[in-house]
Every structure is written in structure tokens, then in C-alpha cells.
XYZ file of C-alpha atoms in Angstrom:
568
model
C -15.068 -47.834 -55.573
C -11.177 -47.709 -55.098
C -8.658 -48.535 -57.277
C -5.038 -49.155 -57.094
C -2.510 -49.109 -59.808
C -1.111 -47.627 -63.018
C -2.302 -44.096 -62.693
C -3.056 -41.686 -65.602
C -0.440 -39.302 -66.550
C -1.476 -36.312 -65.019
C -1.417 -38.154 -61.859
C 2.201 -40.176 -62.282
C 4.544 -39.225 -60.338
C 6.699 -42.027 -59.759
C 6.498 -42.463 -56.071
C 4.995 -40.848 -52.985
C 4.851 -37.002 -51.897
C 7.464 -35.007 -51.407
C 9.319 -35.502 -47.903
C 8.775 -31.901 -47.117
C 5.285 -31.671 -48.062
C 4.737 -34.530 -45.093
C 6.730 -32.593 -42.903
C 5.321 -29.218 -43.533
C 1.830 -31.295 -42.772
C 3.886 -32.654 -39.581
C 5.050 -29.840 -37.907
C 1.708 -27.676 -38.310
C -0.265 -28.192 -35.376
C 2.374 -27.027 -32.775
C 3.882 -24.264 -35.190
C -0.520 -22.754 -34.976
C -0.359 -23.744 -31.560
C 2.738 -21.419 -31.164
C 1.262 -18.588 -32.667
C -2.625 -18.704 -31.784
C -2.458 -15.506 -30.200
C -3.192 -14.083 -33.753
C -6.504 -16.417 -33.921
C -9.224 -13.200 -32.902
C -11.597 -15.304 -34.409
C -14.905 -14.481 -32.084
C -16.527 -18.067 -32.171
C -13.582 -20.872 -32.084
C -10.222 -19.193 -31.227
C -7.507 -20.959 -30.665
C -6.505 -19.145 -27.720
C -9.570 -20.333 -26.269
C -10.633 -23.767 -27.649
C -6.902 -25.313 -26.610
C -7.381 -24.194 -22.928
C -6.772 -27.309 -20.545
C -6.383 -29.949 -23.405
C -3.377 -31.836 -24.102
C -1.398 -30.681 -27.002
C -0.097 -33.770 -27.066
C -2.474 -36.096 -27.398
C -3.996 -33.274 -30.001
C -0.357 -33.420 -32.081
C -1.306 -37.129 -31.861
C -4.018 -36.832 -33.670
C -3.123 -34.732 -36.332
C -0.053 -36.907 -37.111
C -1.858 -39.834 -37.263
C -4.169 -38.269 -39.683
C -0.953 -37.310 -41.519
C 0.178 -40.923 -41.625
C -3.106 -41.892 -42.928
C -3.188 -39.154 -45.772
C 0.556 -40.646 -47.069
C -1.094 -43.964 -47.182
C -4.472 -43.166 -48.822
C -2.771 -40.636 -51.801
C -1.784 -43.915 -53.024
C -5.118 -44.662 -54.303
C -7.649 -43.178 -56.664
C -11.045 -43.142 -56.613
C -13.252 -43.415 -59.588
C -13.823 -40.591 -61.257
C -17.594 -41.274 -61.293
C -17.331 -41.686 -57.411
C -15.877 -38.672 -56.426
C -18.219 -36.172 -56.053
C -21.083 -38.331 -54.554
C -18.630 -39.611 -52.273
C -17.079 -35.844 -51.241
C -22.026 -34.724 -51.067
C -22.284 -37.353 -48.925
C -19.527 -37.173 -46.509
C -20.477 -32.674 -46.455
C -23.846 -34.595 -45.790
C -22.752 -36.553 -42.957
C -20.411 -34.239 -41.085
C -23.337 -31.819 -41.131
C -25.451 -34.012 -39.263
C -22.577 -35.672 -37.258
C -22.250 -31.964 -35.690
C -26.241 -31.732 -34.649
C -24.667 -32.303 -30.910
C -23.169 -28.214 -31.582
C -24.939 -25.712 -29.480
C -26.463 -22.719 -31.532
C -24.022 -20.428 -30.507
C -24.499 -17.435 -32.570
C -27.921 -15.182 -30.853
C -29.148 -14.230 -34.382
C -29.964 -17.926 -34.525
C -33.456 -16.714 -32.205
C -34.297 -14.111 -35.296
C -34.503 -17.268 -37.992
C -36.386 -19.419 -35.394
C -38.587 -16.630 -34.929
C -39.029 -16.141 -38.550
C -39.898 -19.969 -39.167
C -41.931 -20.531 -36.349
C -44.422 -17.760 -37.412
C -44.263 -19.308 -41.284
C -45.098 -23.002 -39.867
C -47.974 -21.495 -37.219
C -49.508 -19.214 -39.021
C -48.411 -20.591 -42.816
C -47.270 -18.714 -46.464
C -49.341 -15.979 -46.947
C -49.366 -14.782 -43.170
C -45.864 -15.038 -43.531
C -45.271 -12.991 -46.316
C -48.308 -10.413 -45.472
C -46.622 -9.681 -42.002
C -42.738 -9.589 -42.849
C -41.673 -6.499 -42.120
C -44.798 -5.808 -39.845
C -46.343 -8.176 -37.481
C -42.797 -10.029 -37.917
C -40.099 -8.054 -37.606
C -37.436 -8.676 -40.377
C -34.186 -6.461 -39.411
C -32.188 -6.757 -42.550
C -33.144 -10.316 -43.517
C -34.489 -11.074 -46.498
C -37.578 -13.746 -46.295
C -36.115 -17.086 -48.082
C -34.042 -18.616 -45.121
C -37.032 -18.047 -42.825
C -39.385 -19.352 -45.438
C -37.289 -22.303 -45.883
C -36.674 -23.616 -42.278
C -40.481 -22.514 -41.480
C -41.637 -24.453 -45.043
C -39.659 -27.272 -43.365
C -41.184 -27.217 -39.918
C -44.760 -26.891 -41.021
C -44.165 -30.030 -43.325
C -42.354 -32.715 -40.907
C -42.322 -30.479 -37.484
C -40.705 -27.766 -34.981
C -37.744 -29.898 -34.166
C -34.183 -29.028 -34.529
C -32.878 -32.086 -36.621
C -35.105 -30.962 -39.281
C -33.298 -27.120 -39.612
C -29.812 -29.491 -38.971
C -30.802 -32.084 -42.023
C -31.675 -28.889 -44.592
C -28.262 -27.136 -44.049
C -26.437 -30.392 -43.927
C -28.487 -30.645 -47.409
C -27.240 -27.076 -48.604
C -23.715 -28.077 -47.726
C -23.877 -31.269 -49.634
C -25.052 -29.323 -52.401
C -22.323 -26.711 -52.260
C -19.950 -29.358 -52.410
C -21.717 -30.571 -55.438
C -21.917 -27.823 -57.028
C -18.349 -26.495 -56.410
C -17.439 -29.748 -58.358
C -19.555 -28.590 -61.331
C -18.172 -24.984 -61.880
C -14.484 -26.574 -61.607
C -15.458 -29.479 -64.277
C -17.164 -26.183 -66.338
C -13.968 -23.992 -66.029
C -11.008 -26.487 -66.048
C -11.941 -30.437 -65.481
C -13.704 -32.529 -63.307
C -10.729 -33.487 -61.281
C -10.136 -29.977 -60.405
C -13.488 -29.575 -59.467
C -13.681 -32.661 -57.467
C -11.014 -31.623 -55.408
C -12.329 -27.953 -54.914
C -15.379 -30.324 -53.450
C -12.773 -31.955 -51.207
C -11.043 -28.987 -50.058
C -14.443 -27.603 -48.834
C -13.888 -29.628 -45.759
C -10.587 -28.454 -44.690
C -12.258 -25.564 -43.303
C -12.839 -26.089 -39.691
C -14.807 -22.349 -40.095
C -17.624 -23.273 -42.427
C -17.773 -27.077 -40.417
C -18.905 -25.527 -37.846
C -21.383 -23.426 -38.881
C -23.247 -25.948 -40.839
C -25.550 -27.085 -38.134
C -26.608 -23.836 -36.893
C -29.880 -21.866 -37.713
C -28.566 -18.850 -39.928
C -28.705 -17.728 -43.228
C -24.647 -17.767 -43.860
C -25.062 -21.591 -45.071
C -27.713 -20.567 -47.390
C -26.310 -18.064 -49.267
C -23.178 -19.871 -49.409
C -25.102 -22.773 -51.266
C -27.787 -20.544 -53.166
C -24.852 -18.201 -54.548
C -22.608 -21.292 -55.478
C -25.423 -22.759 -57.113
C -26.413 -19.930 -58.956
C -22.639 -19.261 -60.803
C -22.778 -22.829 -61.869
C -26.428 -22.636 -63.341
C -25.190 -19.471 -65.056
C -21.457 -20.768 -66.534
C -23.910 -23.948 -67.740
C -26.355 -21.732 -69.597
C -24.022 -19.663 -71.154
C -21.956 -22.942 -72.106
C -24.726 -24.773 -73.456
C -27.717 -22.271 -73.993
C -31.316 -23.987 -73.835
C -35.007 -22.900 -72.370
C -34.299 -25.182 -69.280
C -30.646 -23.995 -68.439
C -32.281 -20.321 -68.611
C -35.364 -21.472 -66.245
C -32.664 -23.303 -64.035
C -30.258 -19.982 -64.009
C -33.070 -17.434 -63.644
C -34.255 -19.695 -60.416
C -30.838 -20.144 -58.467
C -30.176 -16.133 -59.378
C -33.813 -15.832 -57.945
C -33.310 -17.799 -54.590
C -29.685 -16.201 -54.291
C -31.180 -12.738 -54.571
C -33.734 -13.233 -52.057
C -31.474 -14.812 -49.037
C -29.156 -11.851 -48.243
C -28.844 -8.464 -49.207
C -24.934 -9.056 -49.529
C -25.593 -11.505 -52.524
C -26.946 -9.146 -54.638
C -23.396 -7.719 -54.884
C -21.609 -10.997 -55.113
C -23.871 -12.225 -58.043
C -23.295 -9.158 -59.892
C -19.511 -9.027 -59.839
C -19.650 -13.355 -60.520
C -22.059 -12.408 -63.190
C -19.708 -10.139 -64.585
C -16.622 -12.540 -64.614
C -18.850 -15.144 -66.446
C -19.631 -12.482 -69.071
C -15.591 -11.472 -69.542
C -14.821 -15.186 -69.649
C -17.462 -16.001 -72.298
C -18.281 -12.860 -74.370
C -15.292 -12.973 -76.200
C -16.009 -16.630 -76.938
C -19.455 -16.523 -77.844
C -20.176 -13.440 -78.526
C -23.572 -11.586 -78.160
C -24.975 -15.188 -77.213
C -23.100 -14.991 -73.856
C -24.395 -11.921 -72.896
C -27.904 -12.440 -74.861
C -28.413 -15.594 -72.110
C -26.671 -13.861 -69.000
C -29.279 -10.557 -69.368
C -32.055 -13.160 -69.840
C -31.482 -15.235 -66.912
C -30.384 -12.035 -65.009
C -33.541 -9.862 -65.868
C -36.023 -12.889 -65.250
C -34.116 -13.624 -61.775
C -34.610 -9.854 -60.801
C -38.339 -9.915 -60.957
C -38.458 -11.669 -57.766
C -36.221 -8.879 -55.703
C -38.137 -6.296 -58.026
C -41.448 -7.498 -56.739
C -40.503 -7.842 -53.001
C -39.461 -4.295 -52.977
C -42.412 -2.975 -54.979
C -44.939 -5.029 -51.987
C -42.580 -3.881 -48.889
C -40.725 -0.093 -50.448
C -41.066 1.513 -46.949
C -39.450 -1.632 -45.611
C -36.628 -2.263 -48.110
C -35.365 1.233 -48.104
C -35.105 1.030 -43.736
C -33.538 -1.807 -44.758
C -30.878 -0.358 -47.108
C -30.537 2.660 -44.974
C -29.717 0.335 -41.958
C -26.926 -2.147 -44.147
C -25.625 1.259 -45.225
C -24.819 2.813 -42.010
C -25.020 0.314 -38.959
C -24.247 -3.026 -40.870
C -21.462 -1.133 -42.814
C -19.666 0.522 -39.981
C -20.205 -2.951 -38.096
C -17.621 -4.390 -41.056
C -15.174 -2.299 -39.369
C -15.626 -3.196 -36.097
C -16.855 -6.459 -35.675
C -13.552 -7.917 -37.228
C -11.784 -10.790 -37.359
C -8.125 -10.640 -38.950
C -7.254 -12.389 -42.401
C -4.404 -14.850 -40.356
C -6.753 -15.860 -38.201
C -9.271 -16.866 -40.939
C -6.951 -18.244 -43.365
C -4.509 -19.651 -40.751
C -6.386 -21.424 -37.862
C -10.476 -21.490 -39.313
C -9.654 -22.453 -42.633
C -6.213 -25.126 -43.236
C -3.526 -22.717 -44.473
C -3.198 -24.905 -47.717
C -6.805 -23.264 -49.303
C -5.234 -19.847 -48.787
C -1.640 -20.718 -50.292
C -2.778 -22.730 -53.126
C -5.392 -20.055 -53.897
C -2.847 -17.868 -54.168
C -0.846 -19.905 -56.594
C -3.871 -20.677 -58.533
C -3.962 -16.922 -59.206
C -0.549 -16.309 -60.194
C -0.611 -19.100 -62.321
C -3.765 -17.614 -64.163
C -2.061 -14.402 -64.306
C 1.028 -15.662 -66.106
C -1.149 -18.236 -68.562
C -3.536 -14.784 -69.089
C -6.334 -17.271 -68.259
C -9.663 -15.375 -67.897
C -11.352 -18.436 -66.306
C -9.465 -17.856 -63.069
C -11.879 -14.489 -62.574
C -14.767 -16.817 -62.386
C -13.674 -18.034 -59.093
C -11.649 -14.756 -58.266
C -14.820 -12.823 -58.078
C -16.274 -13.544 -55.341
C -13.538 -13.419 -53.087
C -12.085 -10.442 -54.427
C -15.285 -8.228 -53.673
C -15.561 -9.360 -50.287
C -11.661 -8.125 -50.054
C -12.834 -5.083 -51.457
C -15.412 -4.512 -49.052
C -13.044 -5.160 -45.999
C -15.485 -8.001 -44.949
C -13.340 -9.926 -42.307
C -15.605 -11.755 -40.182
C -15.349 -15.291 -40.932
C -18.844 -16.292 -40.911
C -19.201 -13.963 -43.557
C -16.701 -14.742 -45.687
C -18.628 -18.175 -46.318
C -20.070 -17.471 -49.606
C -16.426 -16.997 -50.914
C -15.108 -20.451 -49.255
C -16.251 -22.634 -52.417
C -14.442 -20.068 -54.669
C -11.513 -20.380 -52.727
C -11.513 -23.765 -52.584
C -11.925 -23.715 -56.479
C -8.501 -21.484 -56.464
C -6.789 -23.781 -54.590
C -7.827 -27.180 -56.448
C -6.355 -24.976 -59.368
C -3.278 -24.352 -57.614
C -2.590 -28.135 -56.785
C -3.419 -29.000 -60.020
C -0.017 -28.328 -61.090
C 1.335 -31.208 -58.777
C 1.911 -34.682 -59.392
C -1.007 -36.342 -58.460
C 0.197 -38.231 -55.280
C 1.715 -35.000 -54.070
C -2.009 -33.569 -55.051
C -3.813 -36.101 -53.205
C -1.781 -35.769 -50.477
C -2.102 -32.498 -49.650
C -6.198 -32.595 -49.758
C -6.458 -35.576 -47.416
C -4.189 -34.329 -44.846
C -5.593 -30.845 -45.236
C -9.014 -32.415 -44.385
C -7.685 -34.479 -41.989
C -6.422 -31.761 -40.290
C -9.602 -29.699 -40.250
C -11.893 -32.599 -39.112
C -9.436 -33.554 -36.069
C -9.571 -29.211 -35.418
C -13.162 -29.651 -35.459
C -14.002 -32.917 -34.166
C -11.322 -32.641 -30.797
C -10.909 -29.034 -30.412
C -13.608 -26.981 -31.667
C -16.797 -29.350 -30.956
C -15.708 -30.064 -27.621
C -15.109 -26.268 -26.635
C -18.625 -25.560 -28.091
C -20.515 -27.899 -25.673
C -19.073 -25.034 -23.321
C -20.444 -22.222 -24.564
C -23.619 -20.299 -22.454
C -26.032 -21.102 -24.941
C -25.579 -24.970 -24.796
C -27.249 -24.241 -21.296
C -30.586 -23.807 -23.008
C -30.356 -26.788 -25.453
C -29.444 -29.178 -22.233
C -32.317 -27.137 -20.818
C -34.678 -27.893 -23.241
C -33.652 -31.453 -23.439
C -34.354 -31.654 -19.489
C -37.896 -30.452 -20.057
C -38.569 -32.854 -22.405
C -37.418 -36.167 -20.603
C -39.447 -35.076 -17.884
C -42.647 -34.759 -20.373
C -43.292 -31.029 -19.435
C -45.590 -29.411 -21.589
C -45.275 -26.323 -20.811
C -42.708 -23.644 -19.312
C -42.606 -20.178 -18.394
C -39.163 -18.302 -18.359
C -37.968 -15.485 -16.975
C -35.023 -13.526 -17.966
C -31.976 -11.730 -15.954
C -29.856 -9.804 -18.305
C -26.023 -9.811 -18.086
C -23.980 -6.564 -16.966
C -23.053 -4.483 -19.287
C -24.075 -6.311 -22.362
C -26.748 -4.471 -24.842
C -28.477 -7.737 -25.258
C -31.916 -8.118 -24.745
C -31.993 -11.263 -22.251
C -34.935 -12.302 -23.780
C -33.738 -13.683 -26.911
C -32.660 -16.654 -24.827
C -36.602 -17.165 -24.863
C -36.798 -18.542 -28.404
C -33.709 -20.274 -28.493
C -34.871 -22.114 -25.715
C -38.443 -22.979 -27.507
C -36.141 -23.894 -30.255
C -34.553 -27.495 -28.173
C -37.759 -28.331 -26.717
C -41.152 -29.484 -27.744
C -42.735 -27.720 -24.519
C -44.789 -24.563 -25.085
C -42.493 -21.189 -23.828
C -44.076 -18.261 -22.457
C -42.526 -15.322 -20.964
C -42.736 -15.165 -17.234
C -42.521 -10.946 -16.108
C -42.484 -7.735 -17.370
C -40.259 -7.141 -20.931
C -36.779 -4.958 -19.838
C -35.915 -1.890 -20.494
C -33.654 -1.090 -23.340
C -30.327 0.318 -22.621
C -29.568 3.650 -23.867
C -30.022 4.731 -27.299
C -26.308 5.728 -27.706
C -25.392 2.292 -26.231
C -27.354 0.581 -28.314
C -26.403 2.210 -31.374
C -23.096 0.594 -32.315
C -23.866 -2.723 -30.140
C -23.880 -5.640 -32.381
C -26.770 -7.064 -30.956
C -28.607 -4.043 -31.585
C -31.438 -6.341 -33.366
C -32.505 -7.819 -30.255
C -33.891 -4.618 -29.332
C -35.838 -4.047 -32.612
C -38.826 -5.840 -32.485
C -41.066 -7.413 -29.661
C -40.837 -11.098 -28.754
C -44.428 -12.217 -30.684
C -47.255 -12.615 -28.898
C -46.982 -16.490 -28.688
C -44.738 -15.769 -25.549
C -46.784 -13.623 -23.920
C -49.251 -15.552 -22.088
C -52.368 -13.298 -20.361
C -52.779 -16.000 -17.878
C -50.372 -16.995 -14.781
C -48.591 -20.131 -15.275
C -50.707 -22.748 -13.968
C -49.702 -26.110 -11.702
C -48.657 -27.789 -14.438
C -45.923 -25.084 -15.757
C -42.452 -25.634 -14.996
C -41.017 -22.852 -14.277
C -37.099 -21.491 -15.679
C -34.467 -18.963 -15.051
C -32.215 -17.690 -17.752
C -29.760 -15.416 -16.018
C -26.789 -13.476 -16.940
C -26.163 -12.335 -13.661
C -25.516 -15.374 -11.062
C -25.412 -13.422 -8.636
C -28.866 -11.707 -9.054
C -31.616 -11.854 -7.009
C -34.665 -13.977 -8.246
C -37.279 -11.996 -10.384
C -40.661 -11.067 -8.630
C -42.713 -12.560 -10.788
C -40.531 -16.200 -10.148
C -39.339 -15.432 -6.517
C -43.257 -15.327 -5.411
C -43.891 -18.655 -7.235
C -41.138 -20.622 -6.037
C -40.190 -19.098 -2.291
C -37.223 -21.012 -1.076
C -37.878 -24.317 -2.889
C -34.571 -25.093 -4.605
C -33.926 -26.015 -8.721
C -34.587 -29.458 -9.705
C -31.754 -28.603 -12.143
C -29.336 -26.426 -12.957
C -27.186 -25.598 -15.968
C -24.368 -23.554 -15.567
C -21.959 -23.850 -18.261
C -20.324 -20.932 -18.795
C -17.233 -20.418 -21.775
C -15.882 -17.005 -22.312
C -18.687 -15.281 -24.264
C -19.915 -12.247 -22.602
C -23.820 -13.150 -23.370
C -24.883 -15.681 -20.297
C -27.635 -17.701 -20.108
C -27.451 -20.013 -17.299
C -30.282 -21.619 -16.357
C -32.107 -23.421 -13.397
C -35.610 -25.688 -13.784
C -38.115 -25.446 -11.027
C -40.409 -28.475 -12.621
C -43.805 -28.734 -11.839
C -44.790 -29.648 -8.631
C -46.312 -33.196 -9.514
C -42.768 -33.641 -10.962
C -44.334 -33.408 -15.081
């Protein structure tokens, strides 16, 4: 699988790397950990995930996974090997990261949106997006996906976990391809590589979202395209016209990143080919709009609230929900992918190479658009990552190899020591251990009631289906729905969605819990009196358990477990 030895000429270099480049790779940790007060990222800062851990110990780490990177550049792996090896380890860290709360609240809209799919199945799904299932400004493939997935094997979170672990794998794989198509396949095995060395997109790999997704469906989709136009064929034009399909129908925020990668492809390969090039990319391109075409033909009321509500609320959100470009490109993603990007692009600016805009595009439009929130800068992390293998191409290959393992190194140590650990801190990791509880003690059913926290225009009862979500007991609502806040509160309030459709009407039971019903409290308020409709049911009688983690998010869920009387 490994081989030492005589390398090939690209990669000679006569000894090992450069004694800065291991020093530089050294002296990063503390240099971040003296600067993380510019880290405003809003789910792993530094200035919050390094609280009461020992920088030590952490420097510790990272050196020793800097001594390991200077002795591993000495070897190569078979070029066959490489991007299988770089799937299955994106494979692997995505499940090794199941333990990772679902820390991100939209996470109840997907589960929502897949538990109706697997209940009620396909056509109910589709017949009632938009209506009986309220579909903010989602578009229906990640819901049909996870739900497709739970009405196959089950409702259990390790099957949402293994399909993005999947997608990421298939990035990876993917990223490889559009490198081998544009330059060679060592530069795209290394943009494969360098996908990991961003603690940022780690992280969110596990969790129940549609930012994964689109990540894979629009990576996918610009390699199915550069291979059609390369080689031209009926089953590279199905293949192209299907990724372009699933990409369009993810996200509304693909549509523009497929046509500005779709228009790179064309500037790369018109001149080439000629009217072939853009004879296949209008083909695949007008077959692959029939499926957006049709979904706003069945739903036009829908779509255009939908447009109107990306155009002003989502849009304005860019410019306040923000996370800054050092904190992004500094502490979530290993500086190197940023710097070598930024090489890669000079470089293709003084060699006038038009096969740099490829993987430019992307990127550049979400620049444009002044999108600065990490999570949704995802799509353009396997374009990056393409930049920077570009940029390190122009190193000896020791030096090269060098620099991706310890960037890696460094981002799996970030993850696995800092970020993963913070995360089991977080308010919503209260309803997975929750959910877990109820199901070791074989409860089958439980009704919740909800406390909202002060001054947050969150409805408290999204914490309803993220409980359902870790645990196989049946979840009903226990008490009246609240009352919305204000309308000019909830106006510019990120979690405005909450508010925007009903909880279905699988939570609402008509009946009052019976004996057999545990009975739990998701509060954002510790200091709240007990609801009516759970103070009259439980009196005095204290929680068999209580979960009260409690990180610095402001949305709280802490929650208490009155089991069933009989103890089941």
C-alpha cells in the first residue's frame, strides 16, 4: 500500500522539508491560541472551546502530530491507493464524530421533514410540502433523502450519520476527480486530502442539515459536467443532467453556484472544443432544469414566498449573522488551504491558465455575495481545497507531503481534543443524553413540555423533535403551544423559522398521558416554575434524572425525566 524509495521527479527533492516549513507547523497552535479573540465563529470558537483545557498538553498534541507528518512525507502511497484511502478515512471520521450533539436548531426542520416522508411515504411527502409540511426555504431533496433513508432501514440517528458520512466520502472522491480532470491526479488527490484539514466542515458532517449535501451534490455535479464536456457520450450527459438535477433541488443557493461553475467550465473548454463544449453543457444544463422547472410549476405560490423570503430576510441575515473571513480561514479551516489557495491563483494568473476559474468559481461568488458564515461557505471548501493542492503543487514533493499531513494533523487534533469535547457541552446534547436515558429504561412513550428561554425568539418547542430524533420512544407535546413573540422581534431573529409552521400533529396527542408516559421538562429558564399541565402530574415528586449541561449558547434546553411510575 506504501512504498519507500526512489521517488519520481516531480516529487525529488533531495531530502526532507524545509526547516521553516516544520517550524511554521510548530509554532501554530500557541501563535492561534494568542490571537483567538478574532475566532467569532458562532459554533466552535476558539475563545470558547479552549476554556479550562491545558494548552499544554493541547501544544502536545499538535507537535506530536507535527513529528509524525516529518516522518510520514517520507513515504508515498500508490497512486491507485490514494483516493480510496483519503473516501474512506472522510468515511470514517464522519462516523467517528456520531458521539457530536446536533447543535445547530434547524437540525428539528430536516427531522421534521424526514419523519413525515418515512410515516406517511413519497407521494404524501411531495403532495404536502409546502402545505401540510411546512418547507421555509428548503428545497425537498435533503428531507427526501434522510426520510427515503429512515423509511428503508429506520428512525434512528446512525442512519442520517452513515448518509452524510457517505456524502463526505464522496466529496472527497469527487474533489480528486475534477483535480485529475483539470491538472493531474496527484493534485487532485491531495485537494481530497486537504478536505480534512478543515476542522469547520469535520464537524458538521454528522449533523442533520442540508450544508453537507449541497456541498457533495454541487461538487459532484462540476465533475460530471468537466467529464462530459471532456469526453462527450449519452451516459456522461445522463450522469451530468442528474448531479445538476439533485444539486438544483437541495438549496436555493446552488442554483447560483452551478451557474457561475457552469460558466467557468464553458470559458475553460469553448475555446478548446468549440460549439461541442457548449452544445453538451446546454444539454446537460436544460435536461437538469426540468426538475427545478417542474417543482415550481406544481408549488408557484410556494416558490415565489420562497424567493421573496431568501430575498429579503435570508439576504439581510448574510449581513448579520456573520462570521469574519480570519476566523474561517484561520482557526475553522488550517491556514495552509487559505494561503496555498491564494498562491494557486496567482500562479494561474501569471501562467494565464483558464483552468484555475474552474475551481475559482465557486468561491469567488460566495465572496461576491458577502456570504461569511462558515457553515455556508461549505460548498466552496472542495474548491478551495482544489486551489490549494494547486498551490503546493509547485513544491518538492516531501515539502508537499509535508505540509498536507501536518495540516490534517492539525485539524483532526482541533477537532478530536478541542472542538468534540466542547460540543458534548453544548444545551442541545441535553436532549440526546435525554433521549438515550429514555431508552435504557425501555420507555415507550414521553410527553414533554417546554419552558422557553428569556429573551430568545425561539420557539421552545423545537427542542420537541430534536428530542424524538435520539430516542425510539413516541414524543408528544405535553400543554398548550406558546405564544409568539412580537412580530417586530421576530422579524430579524434568526430563528424566525421556528415560528413558521406548527409542530405536526404527531405531537399533539388528544389524550392525557397515561401511567405508562414518562414525563420531561425542556426548560430554558432554570429558574421557572413547573408548567401546569406537568406541575399537576408530578406534585413534589422529584426527577429521576436530570440533564443540565449548559455551554454558552443562548438557546437552553435542560432537561429533567420524571419516568413512569412502575419505573418503564
Amino acid at each position: 500500500m506504501v512504498q519507500p524509495g526512489p521517488e519520481t521527479q516531480r516529487d525529488a527533492d533531495g531530502g526532507g522539508p524545509p526547516l521553516p516549513s516544520v517550524l511554521a507547523a510548530a509554532v501554530l497552535f500557541p501563535l492561534l491560541v494568542a490571537l483567538r479573540s478574532f475566532d467569532d465563529n458562532s459554533l466552535t470558537s476558539w475563545g470558547w472551546v479552549l476554556g479550562g483545557r491545558s494548552l499544554a498538553g493541547l501544544w502536545a498534541l499538535h507537535l506530536a502530530v507535527v513529528a509524525a507528518a516529518w516522518l510520514l512525507c517520507r513515504w508515498q502511497v500508490r497512486e491507485r491507493w490514494r483516493v480510496p484511502l483519503v473516501a474512506l478515512a472522510a468515511f470514517g471520521l464522519g462516523v467517528a464524530l456520531a458521539a457530536e450533539p446536533e447543535a445547530i436548531v434547524d437540525a428539528a426542520r430536516y427531522f421534521i421533514e424526514a419523519k413525515y416522508l418515512a410515516l406517511h411515504g413519497a407521494r404524501a411527502f411531495f403532495r404536502g410540502w409546502g402545505t401540510a409540511l411546512p418547507a421555509w426555504t428548503d428545497l425537498p431533496l435533503p428531507g427526501l433523502l434522510y426520510g427515503t433513508m429512515f423509511s428503508l432501514i429506520g428512525e434512528h440517528r446512525w442512519v442520517s450519520q452513515i448518509v452524510t458520512a457517505a456524502l463526505f466520502a464522496a466529496t472527497a472522491c469527487a474533489t480528486a476527480r475534477i483535480g485529475s480532470l483539470l491538472w493531474d491526479a496527484a493534485t487532485g488527490a491531495g485537494a481530497a486530502l486537504l478536505l480534512l484539514a478543515a476542522p469547520c466542515l469535520l464537524v458538521n458532517v454528522p449533523l442533520l442539515m442540508a450544508d453537507v449535501p449541497a456541498m457533495a451534490a454541487v461538487t459532484v455535479a462540476v465533475w460530471a459536467l468537466l467529464a462530459l464536456v471532456a469526453r462527450g457520450g449519452a451516459p456522461r450527459l445522463l450522469a451530468a443532467a442528474l448531479a445538476l438535477a439533485a444539486a438544483l433541488l437541495v438549496k436555493y443557493s446552488t442554483w447560483v453556484l452551478l451557474g457561475a461553475a457552469g460558466a467557468a467550465v464553458l470559458l475553460l473548454e469553448a475555446p478548446r472544443r468549440g460549439r461541442a463544449a457548449v452544445a453538451r453543457v446546454a444539454a446537460a444544463g436544460a435536461i437538469a432544469a426540468l426538475a427545478p422547472a417542474l417543482f415550481a410549476l406544481a408549488r408557484p405560490g410556494l416558490v415565489q414566498r420562497q424567493l421573496a423570503l431568501l430575498s429579503s430576510f435570508q439576504w439581510e441575515g448574510l449581513r448579520r449573522w456573520v462570521e469574519g473571513y480570519p476566523s474561517t480561514f484561520l482557526f475553522q479551516a488550517h491556514p495552509l488551504l487559505a494561503g496555498a489557495a491564494l498562491a494557486a491563483l496567482w500562479r494561474g494568473w501569471r501562467e494565464r491558465d483558464r483552468r484555475i476559474l474552474v475551481a475559482a468559481a465557486v468561491p469567488l461568488v460566495l465572496l461576491a455575495l458577502g456570504v461569511r458564515r462558515s457553515r455556508y461557505l461549505l460548498p466552496a471548501f472542495p474548491m478551495i481545497a482544489l486551489l490549494a493542492a494547486r498551490g503546493l503543487a509547485a513544491l518538492p514533493g516531501r515539502s508537499r507531503r509535508f505540509a498536507a499531513l501536518a495540516a490534517v494533523g492539525f485539524s483532526l487534533v482541533t477537532v478530536f481534543a478541542v472542538d468534540l469535547p466542547f460540543l458534548q457541552w453544548v444545551n442541545t446534547a441535553n436532549l440526546r443524553d435525554a433521549g438515550r436515558y429514555l431508552d435504557a429504561r425501555g420507555v415507550r412513550e414521553a410527553a414533554v413540555a417546554v419552558v422557553p428561554t428569556p429573551g430568545l425568539a425561539l420557539n421552545p418547542e423545537v427542542a420537541v423533535p430534536l428530542l424524538d430524533y435520539h430516542t425510539a420512544a413516541r414524543v408528544v407535546t405535553l400543554g398548550p403551544a406558546p405564544a409568539p413573540p412580537p412580530p417586530e422581534q421576530l422579524r430579524t431573529s434568526s430563528f424566525r423559522f421556528s415560528w413558521e409552521g406548527a409542530l405536526p400533529a404527531w405531537y399533539r396527542s388528544a389524550s392525557a398521558p397515561g401511567a405508562g408516559t414518562a414525563l420531561v421538562l425542556v426548560s430554558g429558564d432554570p429558574a421557572a416554575p413547573l408548567p401546569a399541565a406537568l406541575a399537576e402530574r408530578v406534585g413534589s415528586r422529584p426527577p429521576d434524572a436530570v440533564f443540565w449541561r449548559d455551554a454558552v449558547f443562548r438557546f437552553r434546553t435542560l432537561a429533567s425525566v420524571w419516568l413512569p411510575r412502575d419505573g418503564r
